[in-house]
XYZ file of C-alpha atoms in Angstrom:
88
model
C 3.077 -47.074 -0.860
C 4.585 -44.027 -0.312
C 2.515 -40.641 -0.351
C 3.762 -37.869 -2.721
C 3.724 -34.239 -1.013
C 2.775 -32.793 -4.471
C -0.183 -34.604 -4.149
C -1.859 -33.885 -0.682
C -0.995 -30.852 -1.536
C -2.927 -30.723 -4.849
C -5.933 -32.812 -3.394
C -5.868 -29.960 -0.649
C -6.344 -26.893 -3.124
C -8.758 -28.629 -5.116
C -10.837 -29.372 -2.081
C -10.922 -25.551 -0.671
C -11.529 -24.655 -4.634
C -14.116 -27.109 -4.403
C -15.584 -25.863 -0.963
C -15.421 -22.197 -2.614
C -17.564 -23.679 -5.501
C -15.109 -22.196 -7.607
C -13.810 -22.990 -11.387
C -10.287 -23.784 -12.336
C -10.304 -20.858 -14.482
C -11.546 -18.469 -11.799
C -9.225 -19.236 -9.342
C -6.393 -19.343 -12.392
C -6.968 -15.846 -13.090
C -6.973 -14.595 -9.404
C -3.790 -16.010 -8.694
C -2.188 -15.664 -12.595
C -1.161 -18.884 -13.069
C -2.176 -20.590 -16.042
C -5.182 -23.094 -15.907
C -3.531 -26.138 -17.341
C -0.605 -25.545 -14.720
C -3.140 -25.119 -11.666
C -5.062 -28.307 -13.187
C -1.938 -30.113 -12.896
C -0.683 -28.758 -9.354
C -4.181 -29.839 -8.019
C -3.534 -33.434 -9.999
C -0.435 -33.695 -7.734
C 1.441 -33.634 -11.254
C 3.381 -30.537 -10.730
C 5.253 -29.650 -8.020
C 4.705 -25.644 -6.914
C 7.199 -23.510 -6.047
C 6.675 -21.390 -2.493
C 5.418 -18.648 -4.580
C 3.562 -20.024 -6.900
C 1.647 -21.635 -3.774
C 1.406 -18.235 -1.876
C -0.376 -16.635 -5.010
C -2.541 -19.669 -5.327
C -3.607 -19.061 -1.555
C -3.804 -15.655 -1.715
C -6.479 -16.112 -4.398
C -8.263 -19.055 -2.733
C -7.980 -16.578 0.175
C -6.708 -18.391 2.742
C -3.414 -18.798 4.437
C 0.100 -21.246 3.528
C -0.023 -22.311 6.848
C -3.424 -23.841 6.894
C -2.854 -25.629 3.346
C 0.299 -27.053 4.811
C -1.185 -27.739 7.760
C -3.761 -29.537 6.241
C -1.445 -31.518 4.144
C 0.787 -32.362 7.538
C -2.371 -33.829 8.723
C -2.813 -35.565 5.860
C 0.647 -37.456 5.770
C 0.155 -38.021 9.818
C -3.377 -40.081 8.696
C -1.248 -41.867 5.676
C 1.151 -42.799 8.091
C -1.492 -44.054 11.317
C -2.672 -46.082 7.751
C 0.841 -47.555 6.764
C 1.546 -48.524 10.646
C -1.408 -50.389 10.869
C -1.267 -52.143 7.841
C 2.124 -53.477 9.007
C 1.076 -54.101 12.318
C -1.433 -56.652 10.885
């Protein structure tokens, strides 16, 4: 099964939220996106534009290039996953 961008990406925001032992709302407001939207770019639902993402980050205070380079690492463990599956 394929894994969806929009949604290592989302699992990766939520985490650092999470880490930050910060609300949906707080972050929301930092970054002036609405909550339900953030909900559902963390949900892997939505997919963010580039600046939507760099105002999320900004308020989660950290930079793009560690959330993508979270989520690179991310699809590089999905795919060590997929190989082995079919290797079995």
């Amino acid at each position: 099964m394929a894994v969806l961008a929009r949604e290592l990406l989302g699992e990766v925001l939520r985490e650092e939220r999470m880490r930050q032992r910060r609300t949906l709302r707080e972050v929301s407001l930092a970054a002036r996106v609405s909550l339900g939207y953030l909900s559902e770019v963390e949900r892997g639902q939505k997919e963010a534009s580039s600046e939507l993402l760099q105002s999320i980050a900004g308020a989660l205070g950290v930079s793009q290039s560690r959330l993508y380079g979270s989520v690179a690492q991310r699809f590089a463990e999905a795919d060590a996953r997929e190989e082995a599956v079919l290797a079995a």
